[in-house]
Coordinates of C-alpha atoms in Angstrom, one line a residue:
Chain A
M1439 CA -26.3 17.2 -3.6
A1440 CA -23.1 15.3 -4.1
S1441 CA -23.4 11.9 -5.6
N1442 CA -21.9 9.0 -3.8
G1443 CA -20.1 8.1 -7.0
T1444 CA -17.5 5.4 -6.7
T1445 CA -16.1 6.4 -10.1
S1446 CA -13.6 9.0 -11.0
N1447 CA -13.1 10.4 -14.4
G1448 CA -9.8 12.1 -13.8
T1449 CA -10.9 15.6 -14.8
T1450 CA -11.5 18.6 -12.6
A1451 CA -15.1 19.3 -11.6
N1452 CA -15.3 22.3 -13.9
G1453 CA -13.7 20.3 -16.7
D1454 CA -11.8 23.1 -18.2
K1455 CA -8.3 21.8 -17.8
P1456 CA -6.6 18.5 -17.0
A1457 CA -6.0 17.7 -13.3
A1458 CA -4.3 14.9 -11.5
S1459 CA -6.5 11.8 -11.8
H1460 CA -8.2 11.0 -8.5
R1461 CA -10.7 8.5 -7.3
F1462 CA -13.1 10.8 -5.5
D1463 CA -16.5 12.2 -6.5
P1464 CA -15.7 14.2 -9.6
N1465 CA -18.8 16.5 -9.2
F1466 CA -18.3 17.5 -5.5
T1467 CA -16.2 20.6 -5.9
Q1468 CA -18.3 22.1 -8.6
A1469 CA -21.4 21.4 -6.5
V1470 CA -19.9 23.4 -3.7
I1471 CA -19.0 26.3 -6.0
D1472 CA -22.4 26.2 -7.7
N1473 CA -24.1 26.6 -4.3
M1474 CA -23.2 30.3 -4.5
G1475 CA -26.3 32.3 -5.2
P1476 CA -27.0 34.8 -7.9
N1477 CA -26.4 37.8 -5.7
T1478 CA -22.8 37.2 -4.8
T1479 CA -20.6 39.8 -6.4
P1480 CA -18.5 38.7 -9.5
R1481 CA -15.3 39.3 -7.5
N1482 CA -16.5 37.2 -4.5
R1483 CA -17.6 34.5 -6.9
E1484 CA -14.2 34.5 -8.6
V1485 CA -12.1 34.6 -5.4
L1486 CA -14.2 32.2 -3.3
G1487 CA -14.7 29.8 -6.2
A1488 CA -11.0 29.6 -6.7
L1489 CA -10.4 29.2 -3.0
V1490 CA -12.8 26.3 -2.8
K1491 CA -11.2 24.7 -5.9
H1492 CA -7.7 25.0 -4.5
I1493 CA -8.6 23.8 -0.9
H1494 CA -10.3 20.8 -2.4
D1495 CA -7.5 20.0 -4.9
F1496 CA -4.9 20.3 -2.1
S1497 CA -6.9 17.9 0.1
R1498 CA -7.4 15.3 -2.6
E1499 CA -3.8 15.6 -3.8
V1500 CA -2.3 14.8 -0.4
E1501 CA -5.3 12.7 0.7
L1502 CA -5.6 14.9 3.8
T1503 CA -6.5 12.8 6.8
I1504 CA -9.2 13.7 9.3
D1505 CA -6.5 14.1 12.0
E1506 CA -4.5 16.4 9.8
W1507 CA -7.5 18.5 9.0
M1508 CA -8.4 18.7 12.7
A1509 CA -4.8 19.7 13.5
G1510 CA -5.3 22.5 11.0
V1511 CA -8.5 23.7 12.6
K1512 CA -6.7 23.7 16.0
F1513 CA -3.8 25.6 14.5
V1514 CA -6.0 28.3 13.0
N1515 CA -7.9 28.7 16.3
E1516 CA -4.6 29.2 18.1
L1517 CA -3.6 32.0 15.7
G1518 CA -6.6 34.1 16.5
R1519 CA -6.4 33.4 20.2
I1520 CA -2.9 34.8 20.4
Y1521 CA -3.9 37.9 18.4
A1522 CA -6.8 38.6 20.8
D1523 CA -4.8 37.7 24.0
S1524 CA -1.9 40.0 23.0
K1525 CA -4.3 42.9 22.4
Q1526 CA -3.6 42.8 18.7
T1527 CA 0.2 43.2 19.1
R1528 CA 1.2 39.7 18.0
N1529 CA -0.3 38.8 14.6
E1530 CA 0.7 35.2 14.1
T1531 CA -1.7 34.9 11.2
H1532 CA 0.2 37.6 9.3
R1533 CA 3.5 36.0 10.2
I1534 CA 2.3 32.5 8.9
C1535 CA 1.4 34.2 5.6
D1536 CA 4.9 35.7 5.5
I1537 CA 6.7 32.4 6.1
L1538 CA 4.6 30.7 3.5
G1539 CA 5.6 33.4 1.0
L1540 CA 2.1 34.8 0.7
E1541 CA 2.7 38.4 1.7
S1542 CA 5.7 38.6 -0.7
L1543 CA 3.6 37.1 -3.5
V1544 CA 0.7 39.4 -2.9
D1545 CA 3.1 42.3 -2.9
E1546 CA 4.5 41.2 -6.3
I1547 CA 1.0 40.9 -7.7
A1548 CA 0.1 44.3 -6.5
H1549 CA 3.3 46.1 -7.8
K1550 CA 4.1 44.3 -11.0
I1551 CA 4.8 46.8 -13.7
V1552 CA 5.3 45.2 -17.0
S1553 CA 7.7 47.2 -19.0
D1554 CA 8.2 46.8 -22.7
G1555 CA 11.8 47.8 -22.8
N1556 CA 14.6 48.1 -20.3
L1557 CA 12.5 50.2 -17.9
D1558 CA 12.3 48.7 -14.4
P1559 CA 11.3 50.5 -11.3
T1560 CA 13.0 49.6 -8.0
S1561 CA 11.5 46.3 -6.9
S1562 CA 8.9 46.5 -4.2
S1563 CA 9.1 44.3 -1.1
I1564 CA 6.7 43.7 1.8
L1565 CA 5.8 46.5 4.2
G1566 CA 6.0 44.3 7.3
P1567 CA 4.4 45.2 10.6
F1568 CA 6.7 47.9 11.8
W1569 CA 6.1 50.9 9.6
S1570 CA 4.7 53.9 11.5
P1571 CA 2.6 56.7 10.0
N1572 CA 4.0 59.0 12.6
A1573 CA 7.7 59.2 11.7
P1574 CA 8.9 62.8 11.8
F1575 CA 10.4 64.7 8.9
R1576 CA 14.1 65.3 9.4
E1577 CA 16.6 67.7 7.7
L1578 CA 18.6 66.3 4.8
G1579 CA 22.0 65.3 6.3
G1580 CA 20.4 64.6 9.7
S1581 CA 20.4 61.4 11.6
I1582 CA 17.6 58.9 12.5
M1583 CA 19.6 57.7 15.6
Q1584 CA 17.9 60.1 17.9
D1585 CA 18.8 58.0 20.9
G1586 CA 22.5 58.0 19.9
I1587 CA 24.6 55.1 18.6
P1588 CA 23.7 51.8 20.2
P1589 CA 26.4 49.3 21.3
K1590 CA 27.8 47.5 18.3
G1591 CA 26.1 50.0 16.0
Q1592 CA 27.9 50.9 12.8
V1593 CA 26.9 54.3 11.5
T1594 CA 26.3 54.6 7.7
K1595 CA 25.9 57.6 5.5
M1596 CA 23.1 56.7 3.2
H1597 CA 22.5 58.7 0.0
G1598 CA 21.2 58.6 -3.5
V1599 CA 19.0 60.1 -6.1
I1600 CA 15.3 59.4 -6.8
R1601 CA 14.5 59.3 -10.5
D1602 CA 11.6 59.0 -12.9
M1603 CA 11.6 55.5 -14.5
V1604 CA 10.6 56.8 -17.9
T1605 CA 12.7 59.9 -18.3
G1606 CA 15.5 59.3 -15.9
A1607 CA 15.0 62.8 -14.5
P1608 CA 15.5 63.4 -10.8
I1609 CA 12.3 63.9 -8.7
P1610 CA 12.6 67.0 -6.5
G1611 CA 10.4 66.8 -3.3
A1612 CA 10.0 63.0 -3.4
V1613 CA 9.7 61.7 0.2
F1614 CA 12.2 59.1 1.4
D1615 CA 10.8 57.4 4.5
I1616 CA 13.2 55.0 6.3
W1617 CA 12.7 52.7 9.3
Q1618 CA 15.0 50.1 10.8
A1619 CA 15.7 47.9 13.8
S1620 CA 18.4 48.8 16.2
A1621 CA 21.6 46.8 16.6
N1622 CA 19.8 44.5 19.0
G1623 CA 17.4 43.5 16.2
K1624 CA 14.4 45.4 17.7
Y1625 CA 12.3 48.3 16.5
D1626 CA 11.3 51.2 18.8
F1627 CA 7.8 49.6 19.3
Q1628 CA 9.4 46.4 20.6
D1629 CA 12.1 48.0 22.7
P1630 CA 10.6 50.8 24.9
D1631 CA 13.3 50.4 27.6
N1632 CA 16.1 51.3 25.1
Q1633 CA 14.4 53.3 22.4
S1634 CA 12.2 56.4 22.4
P1635 CA 9.3 56.6 19.9
N1636 CA 10.5 57.3 16.3
N1637 CA 14.1 56.3 17.1
L1638 CA 15.6 54.9 13.9
R1639 CA 12.7 56.3 11.8
G1640 CA 12.5 59.4 9.7
K1641 CA 11.3 61.1 6.5
F1642 CA 13.5 63.1 4.2
R1643 CA 12.4 65.3 1.3
A1644 CA 14.7 65.1 -1.8
D1645 CA 16.3 68.4 -2.9
E1646 CA 16.0 70.1 -6.3
Q1647 CA 18.4 67.4 -7.8
G1648 CA 16.3 64.6 -6.4
R1649 CA 19.0 63.8 -3.8
Y1650 CA 18.6 62.5 -0.3
W1651 CA 21.3 61.9 2.3
F1652 CA 21.3 61.1 6.1
Y1653 CA 22.9 58.9 8.7
C1654 CA 21.5 55.6 9.8
L1655 CA 22.8 52.2 11.1
H1656 CA 24.2 49.3 9.2
P1657 CA 21.2 46.9 9.7
T1658 CA 21.3 43.8 11.8
A1659 CA 19.8 40.4 11.1
Y1660 CA 17.2 39.2 13.5
S1661 CA 15.0 36.2 14.3
L1662 CA 11.3 35.8 14.2
P1663 CA 9.9 34.7 17.6
R1664 CA 11.1 31.2 18.7
D1665 CA 7.7 30.3 20.2
G1666 CA 4.1 30.1 19.0
P1667 CA 2.5 28.8 15.9
S1668 CA 4.8 30.3 13.3
W1669 CA 7.8 28.8 15.2
D1670 CA 6.0 25.5 15.2
L1671 CA 5.4 25.7 11.5
L1672 CA 9.1 26.6 10.8
T1673 CA 10.1 23.6 13.0
M1674 CA 7.9 21.3 11.0
M1675 CA 9.5 22.5 7.8
D1676 CA 13.0 22.3 9.3
R1677 CA 13.6 26.0 8.5
H1678 CA 15.5 28.8 10.4
P1679 CA 13.6 31.8 11.7
M1680 CA 16.1 34.5 10.4
R1681 CA 15.5 37.6 8.4
P1682 CA 18.5 39.0 6.7
A1683 CA 19.6 42.4 7.9
H1684 CA 17.6 45.1 6.1
I1685 CA 16.5 48.7 6.0
H1686 CA 12.9 49.5 5.2
I1687 CA 12.2 52.3 2.8
M1688 CA 9.0 53.9 1.4
V1689 CA 9.5 56.4 -1.4
T1690 CA 6.5 58.6 -2.4
H1691 CA 5.6 61.5 -4.5
P1692 CA 2.1 62.7 -5.5
D1693 CA 2.8 62.2 -9.3
Y1694 CA 4.4 58.7 -8.9
Q1695 CA 3.5 55.2 -8.0
G1696 CA 5.2 54.8 -4.6
C1697 CA 7.7 52.2 -3.8
T1698 CA 7.8 50.3 -0.5
T1699 CA 10.8 48.0 -0.2
Q1700 CA 13.7 46.7 1.8
L1701 CA 17.5 46.9 1.3
Y1702 CA 19.9 44.2 2.2
P1703 CA 23.7 44.2 2.8
N1704 CA 25.3 41.9 0.3
T1705 CA 27.4 40.3 3.1
D1706 CA 24.4 38.9 4.9
P1707 CA 24.4 35.1 5.4
W1708 CA 20.5 34.8 5.2
L1709 CA 19.9 36.4 1.8
T1710 CA 19.1 33.2 0.0
T1711 CA 16.9 31.7 2.7
D1712 CA 15.1 34.8 4.1
T1713 CA 12.3 33.3 6.2
V1714 CA 9.7 35.7 4.7
F1715 CA 11.1 35.5 1.1
A1716 CA 11.4 39.3 0.6
V1717 CA 14.8 39.6 -1.0
K1718 CA 15.1 40.5 -4.7
P1719 CA 18.4 41.0 -6.5
D1720 CA 18.2 44.7 -7.1
L1721 CA 17.6 45.3 -3.4
V1722 CA 21.0 43.8 -2.4
C1723 CA 23.5 46.6 -1.7
D1724 CA 27.1 47.2 -1.1
F1725 CA 28.0 49.0 2.2
K1726 CA 31.4 50.5 1.6
P1727 CA 34.0 51.8 4.1
L1728 CA 33.8 55.6 4.3
K1729 CA 36.7 57.9 5.0
G1730 CA 36.8 61.6 5.8
D1731 CA 33.5 61.7 7.6
N1732 CA 33.7 61.8 11.4
K1733 CA 30.1 60.8 11.8
A1734 CA 30.1 57.5 9.9
T1735 CA 32.4 54.6 9.0
L1736 CA 30.3 53.2 6.2
E1737 CA 28.6 54.5 3.1
L1738 CA 25.6 53.2 1.2
E1739 CA 24.6 54.7 -2.1
Y1740 CA 21.1 53.6 -3.3
N1741 CA 19.3 55.2 -6.1
V1742 CA 15.6 54.7 -6.4
T1743 CA 13.5 54.6 -9.6
I1744 CA 9.8 55.0 -9.5
A1745 CA 7.2 55.0 -12.2
P1746 CA 4.8 57.9 -13.1
K1747 CA 1.3 57.3 -11.8
S1748 CA -0.2 56.7 -15.2
F1749 CA 2.5 54.2 -16.3
G1750 CA 1.4 50.7 -17.1
K1751 CA -2.1 51.2 -15.7
G1752 CA -3.6 50.0 -18.9
K1753 CA -1.7 46.7 -18.6
L1754 CA -2.5 46.1 -15.0
Chain B
M919 CA 16.3 34.1 -3.1
A920 CA 13.6 34.9 -5.6
S921 CA 14.6 36.5 -8.8
N922 CA 12.9 39.8 -9.7
G923 CA 12.2 38.3 -13.1
T924 CA 10.0 40.3 -15.3
T925 CA 9.5 37.2 -17.5
S926 CA 7.0 34.4 -17.1
N927 CA 7.3 31.1 -18.9
G928 CA 3.8 29.9 -18.2
T929 CA 4.7 26.7 -16.4
T930 CA 4.4 25.9 -12.8
A931 CA 7.5 26.2 -10.6
N932 CA 7.9 22.5 -10.4
G933 CA 7.4 22.1 -14.1
D934 CA 5.6 18.8 -13.9
K935 CA 2.3 19.8 -15.4
P936 CA 0.8 22.7 -17.3
A937 CA -0.6 25.6 -15.4
A938 CA -2.4 28.8 -16.3
S939 CA 0.1 31.1 -17.8
H940 CA 0.9 34.1 -15.6
R941 CA 3.2 37.0 -15.6
F942 CA 4.8 36.6 -12.2
D943 CA 8.2 35.2 -11.1
P944 CA 8.1 31.6 -12.2
N945 CA 10.6 30.5 -9.7
F946 CA 9.1 31.9 -6.5
T947 CA 6.9 29.1 -5.4
Q948 CA 9.5 26.4 -5.8
A949 CA 12.0 28.6 -3.9
V950 CA 9.6 28.7 -1.0
I951 CA 9.0 24.9 -1.1
D952 CA 12.7 24.3 -1.4
N953 CA 13.4 26.3 1.7
M954 CA 12.2 23.3 3.7
G955 CA 15.2 21.6 5.3
P956 CA 16.3 17.9 5.1
N957 CA 14.9 17.0 8.5
T958 CA 11.2 17.8 7.7
T959 CA 9.3 14.5 7.6
P960 CA 8.3 13.1 4.1
R961 CA 4.6 13.7 5.0
N962 CA 5.2 17.3 6.2
R963 CA 7.1 17.9 3.0
E964 CA 4.3 16.5 0.9
V965 CA 1.4 18.3 2.7
L966 CA 3.1 21.7 3.3
G967 CA 4.6 21.7 -0.2
A968 CA 1.2 21.2 -1.7
L969 CA -0.3 23.8 0.6
V970 CA 2.2 26.4 -0.5
K971 CA 1.7 25.5 -4.2
H972 CA -2.1 25.8 -3.9
I973 CA -2.0 29.0 -1.8
H974 CA 0.3 30.6 -4.4
D975 CA -1.6 29.3 -7.4
F976 CA -4.9 30.6 -5.9
S977 CA -3.4 34.0 -5.3
R978 CA -1.9 34.3 -8.8
E979 CA -5.1 33.0 -10.5
V980 CA -7.3 35.6 -8.9
E981 CA -4.5 38.3 -8.6
L982 CA -5.3 38.6 -4.9
T983 CA -5.0 42.2 -3.8
I984 CA -3.3 43.4 -0.6
D985 CA -6.6 44.5 0.8
E986 CA -8.2 41.1 0.1
W987 CA -5.2 39.3 1.7
M988 CA -5.4 41.6 4.8
A989 CA -9.2 41.0 5.0
G990 CA -8.3 37.2 5.0
V991 CA -5.8 37.7 7.9
K992 CA -8.4 39.6 9.9
F993 CA -11.0 36.9 9.2
V994 CA -8.8 34.2 10.4
N995 CA -7.9 36.1 13.6
E996 CA -11.6 36.5 14.3
L997 CA -12.2 32.8 14.1
G998 CA -9.7 32.0 16.8
R999 CA -10.9 34.9 19.0
I1000 CA -14.4 33.5 19.0
Y1001 CA -13.3 30.0 19.9
A1002 CA -11.2 31.3 22.8
D1003 CA -13.9 33.8 24.0
S1004 CA -16.6 31.1 23.9
K1005 CA -14.4 28.8 26.0
Q1006 CA -14.0 26.4 23.1
T1007 CA -17.8 25.9 22.6
R1008 CA -18.1 27.8 19.3
N1009 CA -15.7 26.5 16.7
E1010 CA -16.2 28.9 13.8
T1011 CA -13.0 27.5 12.1
H1012 CA -14.6 24.0 12.0
R1013 CA -17.8 25.6 10.7
I1014 CA -16.0 27.5 7.9
C1015 CA -14.5 24.2 6.8
D1016 CA -17.9 22.7 6.7
I1017 CA -19.5 25.4 4.6
L1018 CA -16.5 25.2 2.1
G1019 CA -17.1 21.5 1.8
L1020 CA -13.8 20.6 3.4
E1021 CA -15.0 18.4 6.2
S1022 CA -17.3 16.5 3.9
L1023 CA -14.4 16.0 1.4
V1024 CA -11.9 14.9 4.1
D1025 CA -14.6 12.4 5.3
E1026 CA -14.9 11.1 1.7
I1027 CA -11.1 10.7 1.4
A1028 CA -10.9 8.9 4.8
H1029 CA -13.8 6.4 4.1
K1030 CA -13.6 5.7 0.4
I1031 CA -13.7 2.0 -0.2
V1032 CA -13.1 1.1 -3.8
S1033 CA -15.1 -2.0 -4.5
D1034 CA -14.6 -4.1 -7.6
G1035 CA -18.1 -5.3 -8.0
N1036 CA -21.5 -4.2 -6.7
L1037 CA -20.3 -4.1 -3.1
D1038 CA -20.8 -0.7 -1.5
P1039 CA -20.9 0.0 2.2
T1040 CA -23.3 2.5 3.5
S1041 CA -21.9 6.0 2.7
S1042 CA -20.2 7.8 5.4
S1043 CA -20.9 11.5 6.3
I1044 CA -19.4 14.0 8.6
L1045 CA -19.4 13.4 12.4
G1046 CA -20.2 17.1 13.2
P1047 CA -19.7 18.7 16.6
F1048 CA -22.5 17.0 18.5
W1049 CA -21.5 13.4 19.0
S1050 CA -21.0 12.4 22.6
P1051 CA -18.8 9.6 23.9
N1052 CA -21.1 9.3 26.9
A1053 CA -24.4 8.2 25.3
P1054 CA -25.9 5.4 27.4
F1055 CA -26.7 1.9 26.1
R1056 CA -30.5 1.4 25.9
E1057 CA -32.6 -1.7 25.5
L1058 CA -33.7 -2.7 22.0
G1059 CA -37.2 -1.4 21.5
G1060 CA -36.6 1.5 23.9
S1061 CA -36.8 5.2 23.3
I1062 CA -34.1 7.9 23.1
M1063 CA -36.7 10.5 24.1
Q1064 CA -35.9 10.4 27.8
D1065 CA -37.5 13.8 28.4
G1066 CA -40.7 12.9 26.6
I1067 CA -42.1 14.0 23.3
P1068 CA -41.3 17.7 22.6
P1069 CA -44.0 20.0 21.1
K1070 CA -44.4 19.3 17.4
G1071 CA -42.3 16.1 17.7
Q1072 CA -43.3 13.2 15.5
V1073 CA -42.3 9.8 17.0
T1074 CA -40.8 7.4 14.6
K1075 CA -40.1 3.7 15.0
M1076 CA -36.7 3.1 13.5
H1077 CA -35.5 -0.3 12.7
G1078 CA -33.2 -2.3 10.3
V1079 CA -30.6 -4.9 9.9
I1080 CA -26.8 -4.4 10.0
R1081 CA -25.0 -6.6 7.5
D1082 CA -21.6 -7.6 6.3
M1083 CA -20.8 -5.9 2.9
V1084 CA -19.1 -9.0 1.5
T1085 CA -21.2 -11.9 2.7
G1086 CA -24.5 -10.1 3.3
A1087 CA -24.8 -11.9 6.6
P1088 CA -26.2 -10.0 9.6
I1089 CA -23.8 -8.8 12.3
P1090 CA -25.0 -9.8 15.8
G1091 CA -23.7 -7.4 18.5
A1092 CA -23.0 -4.5 16.2
V1093 CA -23.5 -1.2 18.1
F1094 CA -25.9 1.3 16.6
D1095 CA -25.3 4.8 18.2
I1096 CA -27.8 7.5 17.3
W1097 CA -28.0 11.2 18.2
Q1098 CA -30.3 13.9 17.0
A1099 CA -31.6 17.4 17.6
S1100 CA -35.0 17.9 19.2
A1101 CA -38.0 19.4 17.4
N1102 CA -36.6 22.9 18.2
G1103 CA -33.4 22.1 16.2
K1104 CA -31.2 21.9 19.2
Y1105 CA -29.1 19.2 20.7
D1106 CA -29.0 18.5 24.5
F1107 CA -25.6 20.4 24.8
Q1108 CA -27.2 23.5 23.3
D1109 CA -30.5 23.3 25.1
P1110 CA -30.0 22.7 28.8
D1111 CA -33.3 24.5 29.8
N1112 CA -35.3 21.9 27.9
Q1113 CA -33.2 18.8 27.6
S1114 CA -31.3 16.7 30.2
P1115 CA -27.9 15.3 29.2
N1116 CA -28.2 12.3 26.8
N1117 CA -31.7 13.2 25.7
L1118 CA -32.1 12.0 22.1
R1119 CA -29.0 10.0 22.3
G1120 CA -28.5 6.3 22.8
K1121 CA -26.6 3.1 21.8
F1122 CA -28.3 -0.1 20.9
R1123 CA -26.7 -3.5 20.5
A1124 CA -28.0 -5.5 17.5
D1125 CA -29.7 -8.9 18.3
E1126 CA -28.6 -12.3 17.0
Q1127 CA -30.2 -11.5 13.6
G1128 CA -28.3 -8.2 13.4
R1129 CA -31.5 -6.3 14.0
Y1130 CA -32.0 -3.1 15.8
W1131 CA -35.2 -1.1 16.7
F1132 CA -36.1 1.8 18.9
Y1133 CA -38.2 5.0 19.0
C1134 CA -36.8 8.4 18.0
L1135 CA -38.1 11.7 16.5
H1136 CA -38.6 12.5 12.9
P1137 CA -35.7 15.0 12.5
T1138 CA -36.1 18.8 12.1
A1139 CA -34.1 21.0 9.7
Y1140 CA -32.1 23.8 11.4
S1141 CA -30.0 26.8 10.7
L1142 CA -26.4 27.5 11.4
P1143 CA -25.9 30.6 13.5
R1144 CA -27.0 33.8 11.8
D1145 CA -24.1 35.8 13.1
G1146 CA -20.3 35.6 13.2
P1147 CA -17.7 34.8 10.5
S1148 CA -19.4 31.7 9.0
W1149 CA -22.6 33.8 8.6
D1150 CA -20.6 36.6 7.0
L1151 CA -19.1 34.1 4.5
L1152 CA -22.5 32.6 3.7
T1153 CA -23.7 36.1 3.1
M1154 CA -20.8 36.9 0.8
M1155 CA -21.7 33.7 -1.2
D1156 CA -25.4 34.5 -1.2
R1157 CA -26.1 31.1 0.4
H1158 CA -28.7 30.0 3.0
P1159 CA -27.5 28.6 6.4
M1160 CA -29.8 25.6 6.5
R1161 CA -29.0 22.0 7.2
P1162 CA -31.6 19.5 6.0
A1163 CA -33.3 17.5 8.8
H1164 CA -31.1 14.6 9.7
I1165 CA -30.4 11.8 12.2
H1166 CA -26.8 11.0 13.1
I1167 CA -25.7 7.4 13.4
M1168 CA -22.4 5.6 14.1
V1169 CA -22.4 1.8 13.6
T1170 CA -19.4 -0.1 15.0
H1171 CA -18.2 -3.7 15.6
P1172 CA -14.7 -4.8 16.5
D1173 CA -14.3 -6.9 13.3
Y1174 CA -15.6 -4.2 10.9
Q1175 CA -14.8 -0.8 9.6
G1176 CA -17.2 1.5 11.4
C1177 CA -19.7 3.8 9.6
T1178 CA -20.4 7.3 10.8
T1179 CA -23.1 8.9 8.8
Q1180 CA -26.4 10.9 8.7
L1181 CA -29.8 10.0 7.4
Y1182 CA -32.2 12.5 5.7
P1183 CA -36.0 12.4 5.1
N1184 CA -36.6 12.5 1.4
T1185 CA -39.2 15.3 1.9
D1186 CA -36.7 17.8 3.1
P1187 CA -36.4 21.0 1.0
W1188 CA -32.7 21.5 1.8
L1189 CA -31.4 18.2 0.5
T1190 CA -29.8 19.6 -2.7
T1191 CA -28.3 22.7 -1.0
D1192 CA -27.2 21.4 2.4
T1193 CA -25.0 24.2 3.7
V1194 CA -22.3 21.6 4.8
F1195 CA -22.6 19.3 1.7
A1196 CA -23.1 16.1 3.7
V1197 CA -26.0 14.5 1.8
K1198 CA -25.4 11.4 -0.4
P1199 CA -28.1 9.6 -2.3
D1200 CA -28.1 6.4 -0.3
L1201 CA -28.6 8.4 2.9
V1202 CA -31.9 9.8 1.8
C1203 CA -34.8 7.8 3.4
D1204 CA -38.5 7.4 3.3
F1205 CA -40.3 7.9 6.6
K1206 CA -43.7 6.0 6.2
P1207 CA -46.9 6.3 8.2
L1208 CA -47.1 3.6 10.8
K1209 CA -50.4 2.0 12.0
G1210 CA -51.0 -0.3 14.9
D1211 CA -48.3 1.0 17.1
N1212 CA -49.5 3.3 19.9
K1213 CA -46.0 4.7 20.5
A1214 CA -45.3 6.1 17.0
T1215 CA -47.0 7.5 13.9
L1216 CA -44.1 7.1 11.5
E1217 CA -41.7 4.3 10.6
L1218 CA -38.2 4.3 9.2
E1219 CA -36.5 1.2 8.0
Y1220 CA -32.8 1.6 7.4
N1221 CA -30.4 -1.2 6.8
V1222 CA -26.7 -0.6 7.2
T1223 CA -23.9 -2.3 5.4
I1224 CA -20.4 -2.2 6.8
A1225 CA -17.1 -3.7 5.5
P1226 CA -14.9 -6.2 7.3
K1227 CA -11.8 -4.5 8.8
S1228 CA -9.4 -6.1 6.3
F1229 CA -11.5 -5.2 3.2
G1230 CA -9.9 -2.8 0.7
K1231 CA -7.0 -2.0 2.9
G1232 CA -4.5 -3.0 0.3
K1233 CA -6.1 -0.5 -2.1
L1234 CA -6.2 2.4 0.4

């Protein structure tokens, strides 16, 4: 039972670190946390206890009003309604997490590899909603533009070497999975009138020297939807809905920690304000003019570094 | 753009107070906050900035996994689906807020009146989802049991005086609005087979001495639903779903700050573990045996104290 205390002692309920002084019942939050029973799992106790603490601290800090809280309840209800009504094709809850930076942060937490020296794997970035488990394997040197070159499309020869983070040795047989939107900013799933399934998707297996090469498009920036709760939230925050142009890649090998990430042209105007906060410096690339190849006008060299499965596990 | 920093300096992104040291990009959270544009309102900047900070701090503190985050997305989507599918009659989002203590906290924030001396108004408590704007006025001395006494119902004569917090003077004409569940634990809305609209609801206007009196039921404890997301969350936390028996009241007068609250019998076994954290000491009451009244076997005296409209506004 909470007290109706009119006093405030300026410490958090659990008393283990200083918090902003406030004038509300200092025992309330701990009472809610302590209502958890003995049979909750240690992890549930940790996660849900921290969730309660932060929800309460947030509410006290901003002195959240009843109207604001009720607007929040309405907002959350609308997220789930859209997901259900769209038959699970429009996940606004996921998108809200993205525009608040949560997916990118959770991705960082999951993939952080603390290296003691100069060893750094290629940075990870968020998977996003458009990866497909069904992308076909294609031959090295092939093209992922199975429906031809779209209007305004700029063909790029992409190539590089996949290496072991520790030894620097190439990794033969590593799988390089790529997917990207077409020049209209849409993925095959979203654009059935113009694209057949698996257009602009493909998997390539690195050769004996760890090399991959194929043809793809220079990527195109696109906007998140300009309606719905995520658009409303962006509007409240006076933010644009643009993602910088990017290519998704997922590099895997049975003996290595896989890398899921996104690559960005260094000329993109949205790099510093990506609406989902998924840009990291080592993922920004230089697309160069290519001569002497009648299939492509641009070239992108991108080398990927991945860590052995066992690396850093003791520290994670 | 976030850096891919492998360092951590152990301070929060905004650097204004100490935080738990962590090994993640120290600039990420502030970059997300700073992406808000110049045209967001000061209040939106304050609330949404604090929301981002607490969501991120929570995630880093518990090192939230991708699977846990995705389970959270799924959970939120399910809340809104149920609300839509139930045609807005089952608000699990509201209920989740209740069982995390959020509605009770927001209520405290809204109604805190800091008094300098011994002046305290009657504590507020949460409105809950069952108040009706359509409850009829009834005569002083009347009964809210318009459908008669239900099985196991114990009739109570409830009475008291409504007073001014500052002067102690009675407040003639104050409106005392009461609503309660029947002996089966259900409100009229939830129980159309047994109860007519406005059964166990009513408004009473205090007399010239600020007095009110009428007949109602001794309240009955009840359970939140034992299915759905809120039940799942209670189960994860090893908590029971019980609310202690309670009577809802809302006391209003044009010249006073209204009081919405709940009253609890001091014999209830769930007082200290109310699943929505809405019990405060001054709301716990003594129901006494009543003799000499052939309409009731119990008596509850409850005096209400409310603050003048102007009181404390400078401090809020």
